[in-house]
One Martini backbone bead per residue (centre of mass of N, CA, C, O) as a GRO file, in nm:
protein
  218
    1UNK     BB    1  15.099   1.698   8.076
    2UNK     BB    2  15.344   1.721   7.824
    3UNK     BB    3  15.547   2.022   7.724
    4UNK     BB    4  15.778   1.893   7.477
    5UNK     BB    5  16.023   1.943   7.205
    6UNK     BB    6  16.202   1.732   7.319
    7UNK     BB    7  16.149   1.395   7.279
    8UNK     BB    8  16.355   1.236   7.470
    9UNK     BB    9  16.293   1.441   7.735
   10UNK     BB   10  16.014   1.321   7.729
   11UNK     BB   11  16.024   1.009   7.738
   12UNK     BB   12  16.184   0.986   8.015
   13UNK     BB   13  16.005   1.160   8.184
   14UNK     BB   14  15.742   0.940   8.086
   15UNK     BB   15  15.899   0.700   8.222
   16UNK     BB   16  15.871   0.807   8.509
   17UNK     BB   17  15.652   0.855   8.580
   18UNK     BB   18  15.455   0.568   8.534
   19UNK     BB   19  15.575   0.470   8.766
   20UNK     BB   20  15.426   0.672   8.956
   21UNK     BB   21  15.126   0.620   8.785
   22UNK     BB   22  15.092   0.800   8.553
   23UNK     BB   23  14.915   0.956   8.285
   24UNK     BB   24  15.006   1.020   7.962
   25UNK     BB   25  15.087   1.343   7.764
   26UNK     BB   26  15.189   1.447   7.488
   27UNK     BB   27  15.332   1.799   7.347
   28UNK     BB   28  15.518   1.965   7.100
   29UNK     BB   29  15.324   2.210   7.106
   30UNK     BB   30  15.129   2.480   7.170
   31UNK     BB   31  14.887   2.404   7.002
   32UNK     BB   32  14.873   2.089   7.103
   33UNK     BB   33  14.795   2.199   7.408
   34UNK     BB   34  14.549   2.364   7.353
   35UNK     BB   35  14.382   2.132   7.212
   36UNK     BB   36  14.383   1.929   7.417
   37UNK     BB   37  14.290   2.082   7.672
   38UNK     BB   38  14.005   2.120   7.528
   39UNK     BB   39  13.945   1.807   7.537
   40UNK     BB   40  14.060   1.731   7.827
   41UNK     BB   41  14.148   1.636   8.163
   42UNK     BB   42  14.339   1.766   8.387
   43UNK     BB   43  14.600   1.764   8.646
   44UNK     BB   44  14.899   1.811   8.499
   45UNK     BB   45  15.118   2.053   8.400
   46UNK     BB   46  15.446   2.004   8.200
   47UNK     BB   47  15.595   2.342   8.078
   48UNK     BB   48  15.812   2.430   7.819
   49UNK     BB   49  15.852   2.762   7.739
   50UNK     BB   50  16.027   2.648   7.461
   51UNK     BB   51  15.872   2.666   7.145
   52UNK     BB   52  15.806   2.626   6.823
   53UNK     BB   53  15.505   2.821   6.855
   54UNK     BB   54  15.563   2.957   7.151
   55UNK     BB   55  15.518   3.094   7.442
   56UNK     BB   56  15.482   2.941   7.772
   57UNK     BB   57  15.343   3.204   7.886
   58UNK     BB   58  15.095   3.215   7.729
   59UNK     BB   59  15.006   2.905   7.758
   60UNK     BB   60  14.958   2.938   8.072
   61UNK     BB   61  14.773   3.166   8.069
   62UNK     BB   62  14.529   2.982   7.877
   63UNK     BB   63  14.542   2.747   8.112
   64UNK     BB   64  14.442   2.949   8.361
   65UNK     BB   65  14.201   3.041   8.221
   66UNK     BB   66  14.049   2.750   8.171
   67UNK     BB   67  14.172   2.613   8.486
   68UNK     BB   68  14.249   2.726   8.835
   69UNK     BB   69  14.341   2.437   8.942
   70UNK     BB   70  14.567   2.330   8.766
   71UNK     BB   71  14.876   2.178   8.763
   72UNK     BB   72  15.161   2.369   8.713
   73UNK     BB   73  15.471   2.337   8.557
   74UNK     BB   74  15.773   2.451   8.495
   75UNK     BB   75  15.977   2.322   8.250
   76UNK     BB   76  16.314   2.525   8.185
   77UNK     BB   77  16.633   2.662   8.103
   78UNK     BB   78  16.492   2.943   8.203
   79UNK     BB   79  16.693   3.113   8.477
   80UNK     BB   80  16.565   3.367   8.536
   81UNK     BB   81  16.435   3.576   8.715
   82UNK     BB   82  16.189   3.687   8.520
   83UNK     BB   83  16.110   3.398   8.400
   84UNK     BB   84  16.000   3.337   8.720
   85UNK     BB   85  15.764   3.543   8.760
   86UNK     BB   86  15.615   3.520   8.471
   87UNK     BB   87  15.538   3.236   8.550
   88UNK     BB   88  15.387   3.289   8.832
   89UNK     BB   89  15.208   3.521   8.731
   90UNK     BB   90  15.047   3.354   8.525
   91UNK     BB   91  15.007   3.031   8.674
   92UNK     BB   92  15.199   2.895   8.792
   93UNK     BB   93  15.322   2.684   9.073
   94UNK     BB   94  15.606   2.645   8.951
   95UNK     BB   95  15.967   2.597   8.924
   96UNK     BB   96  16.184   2.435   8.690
   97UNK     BB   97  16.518   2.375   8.608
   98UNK     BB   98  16.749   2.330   8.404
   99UNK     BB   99  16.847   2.058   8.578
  100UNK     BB  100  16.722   1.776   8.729
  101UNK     BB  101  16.552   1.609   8.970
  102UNK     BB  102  16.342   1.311   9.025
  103UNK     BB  103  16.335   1.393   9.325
  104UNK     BB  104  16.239   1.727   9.284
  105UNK     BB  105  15.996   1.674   9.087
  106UNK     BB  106  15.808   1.502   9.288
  107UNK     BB  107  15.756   1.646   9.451
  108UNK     BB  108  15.648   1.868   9.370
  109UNK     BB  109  15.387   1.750   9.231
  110UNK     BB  110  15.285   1.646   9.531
  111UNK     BB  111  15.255   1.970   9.630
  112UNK     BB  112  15.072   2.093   9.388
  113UNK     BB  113  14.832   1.827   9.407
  114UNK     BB  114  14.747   1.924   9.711
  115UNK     BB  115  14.674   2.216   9.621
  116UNK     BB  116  14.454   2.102   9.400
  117UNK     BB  117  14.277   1.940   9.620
  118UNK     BB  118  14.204   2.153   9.803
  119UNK     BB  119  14.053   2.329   9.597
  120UNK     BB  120  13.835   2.115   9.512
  121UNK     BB  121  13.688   2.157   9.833
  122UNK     BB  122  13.534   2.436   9.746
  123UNK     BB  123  13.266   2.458   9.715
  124UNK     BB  124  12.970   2.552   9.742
  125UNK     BB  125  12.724   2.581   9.986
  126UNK     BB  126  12.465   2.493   9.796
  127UNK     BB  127  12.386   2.181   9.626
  128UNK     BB  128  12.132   2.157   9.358
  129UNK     BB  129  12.025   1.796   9.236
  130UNK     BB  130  11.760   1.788   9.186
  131UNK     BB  131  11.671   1.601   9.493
  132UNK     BB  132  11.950   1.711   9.583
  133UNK     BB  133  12.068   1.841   9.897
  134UNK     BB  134  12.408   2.024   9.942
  135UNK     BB  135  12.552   2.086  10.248
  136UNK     BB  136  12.903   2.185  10.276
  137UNK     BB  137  12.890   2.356  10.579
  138UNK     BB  138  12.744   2.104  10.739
  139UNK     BB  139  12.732   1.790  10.618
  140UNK     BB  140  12.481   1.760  10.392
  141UNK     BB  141  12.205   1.532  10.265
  142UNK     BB  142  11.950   1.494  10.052
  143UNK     BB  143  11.647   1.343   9.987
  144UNK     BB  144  11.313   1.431   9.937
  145UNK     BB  145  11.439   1.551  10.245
  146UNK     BB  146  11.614   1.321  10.352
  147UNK     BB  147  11.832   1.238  10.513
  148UNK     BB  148  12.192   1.107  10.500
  149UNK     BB  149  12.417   0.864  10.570
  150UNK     BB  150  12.731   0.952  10.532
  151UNK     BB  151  13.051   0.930  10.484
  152UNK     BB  152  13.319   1.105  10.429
  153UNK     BB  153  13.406   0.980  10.155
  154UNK     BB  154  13.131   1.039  10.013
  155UNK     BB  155  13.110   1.340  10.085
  156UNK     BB  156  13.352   1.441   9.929
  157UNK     BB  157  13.267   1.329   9.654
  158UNK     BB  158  13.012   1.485   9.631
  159UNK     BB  159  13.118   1.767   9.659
  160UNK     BB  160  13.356   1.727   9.420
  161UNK     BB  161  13.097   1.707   9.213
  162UNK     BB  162  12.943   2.012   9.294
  163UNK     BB  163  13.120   2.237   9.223
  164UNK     BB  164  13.087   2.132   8.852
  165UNK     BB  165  12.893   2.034   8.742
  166UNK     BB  166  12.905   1.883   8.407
  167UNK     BB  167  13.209   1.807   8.519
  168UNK     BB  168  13.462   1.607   8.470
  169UNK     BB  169  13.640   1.433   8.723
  170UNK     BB  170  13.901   1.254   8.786
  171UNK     BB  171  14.015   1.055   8.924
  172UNK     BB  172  14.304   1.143   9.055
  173UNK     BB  173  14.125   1.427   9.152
  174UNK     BB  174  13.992   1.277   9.336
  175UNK     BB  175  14.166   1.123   9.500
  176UNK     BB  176  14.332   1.363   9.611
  177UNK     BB  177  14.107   1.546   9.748
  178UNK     BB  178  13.982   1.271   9.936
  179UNK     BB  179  14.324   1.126  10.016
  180UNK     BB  180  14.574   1.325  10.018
  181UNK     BB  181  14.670   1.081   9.775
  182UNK     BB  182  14.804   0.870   9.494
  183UNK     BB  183  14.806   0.584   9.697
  184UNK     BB  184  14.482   0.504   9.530
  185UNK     BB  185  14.320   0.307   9.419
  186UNK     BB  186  14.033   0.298   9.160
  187UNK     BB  187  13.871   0.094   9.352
  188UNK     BB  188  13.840   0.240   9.602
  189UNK     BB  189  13.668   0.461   9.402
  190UNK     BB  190  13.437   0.265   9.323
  191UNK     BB  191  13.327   0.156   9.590
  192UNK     BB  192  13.241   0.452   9.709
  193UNK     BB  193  13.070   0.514   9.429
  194UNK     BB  194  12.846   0.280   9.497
  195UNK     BB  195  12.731   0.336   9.748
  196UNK     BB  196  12.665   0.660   9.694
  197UNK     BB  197  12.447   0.583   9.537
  198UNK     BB  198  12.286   0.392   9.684
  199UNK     BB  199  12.233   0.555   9.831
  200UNK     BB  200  12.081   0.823   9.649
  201UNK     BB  201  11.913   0.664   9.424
  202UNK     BB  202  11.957   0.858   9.114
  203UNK     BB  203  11.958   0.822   8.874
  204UNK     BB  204  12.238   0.963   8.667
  205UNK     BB  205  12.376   1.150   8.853
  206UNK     BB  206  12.622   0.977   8.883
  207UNK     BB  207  12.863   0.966   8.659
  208UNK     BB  208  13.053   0.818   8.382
  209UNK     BB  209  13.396   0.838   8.245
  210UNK     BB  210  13.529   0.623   8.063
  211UNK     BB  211  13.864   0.674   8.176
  212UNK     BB  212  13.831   0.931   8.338
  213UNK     BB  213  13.546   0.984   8.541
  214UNK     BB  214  13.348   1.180   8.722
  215UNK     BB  215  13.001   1.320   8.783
  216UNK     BB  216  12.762   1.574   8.764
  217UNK     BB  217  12.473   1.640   8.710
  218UNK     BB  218  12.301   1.913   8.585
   0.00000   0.00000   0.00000
């Protein structure tokens, strides 16, 4: 999400960002960008401070109330030393300052995206969904009672989807989890989660949210 009040730097952005494979989603002021993320999820908010109904700091801070692992990075014109304390105090996971380079900005989106996805790597030590026993801290999963031979890919996305039960991981969040690089096709995870259903066997366990990413039933 791109959260950008001045249309054409939005615009220029979100066409340099596309290239490098990401689905962009923009939004022109605080209201809609806090009505917007809750309403679908989010991989990383890129965040310009000033907006036209609203301090980007206070958005911050509701957007990391919201979702704690959300890679934010504030991109901004305030370049005080006090309004970069504010933005990474608030939970910005970077800062950076207007103008900036895309290959500077680049950088950044991919080294915050890798510690967003190594948080999602923690779920609880064990969990219990109907037949299916997940113990994360041994990687172990069981089917009334049977232990199944998972490979070590199926066994982090069962993990990661885990960590949430019944909320959705994106495609994205998932693919950066579980193989700590974007530049992995949407193929390859439809295909290893596809053998992980078959190995688990368990009608609706792991669901499909079309277009957006996959859960695990509650």
């Amino acid at each position: 999400m791109v959260v950008e009040d001045d249309a054409r730097v939005a615009a220029a952005l979100a066409t340099a960002l596309r290239r490098r494979g990401h689905e962009i989603v923009h939004c022109m002021t605080a209201e809609s960008a806090l009505d917007t993320f809750a309403a679908e999820p989010f991989d990383l908010v890129l965040l310009d401070l000033n907006l036209p109904d609203g301090d980007g700091i206070d958005v911050c801070r509701t957007l990391r109330r919201k979702d704690e692992n959300v890679a934010i990075i504030a991109v901004t014109a305030r370049a005080e030393e006090r309004d970069r304390v504010a933005g990474l105090q608030t939970g910005a996971d970077d800062y950076v300052v207007k103008p900036y380079s895309m290959a500077e900005l680049n950088a950044r989106i991919e080294a915050v995206l890798r510690r967003a996805a190594r948080a999602v790597l923690v779920p609880a030590e064990v969990v219990v969904a109907g037949p299916v026993r997940i113990d994360v801290a041994a990687r172990r999963v069981s089917v009334h009672a049977r232990e199944l031979a998972l490979t070590r890919k199926e066994f982090e996305i069962l993990a990661v989807l885990a960590r949430t039960p019944g909320v959705v991981v994106s495609y994205d969040r998932l693919i950066l989890a579980v193989w700590q690089t974007s530049f992995v096709g949407r193929h390859t995870l439809d295909v290893h989660v596809g053998s992980l259903r078959a190995k688990l066997d368990v009608p609706g366990l792991v669901q499909t949210v079309r277009g957006v990413g996959y859960r695990l039933a509650p």
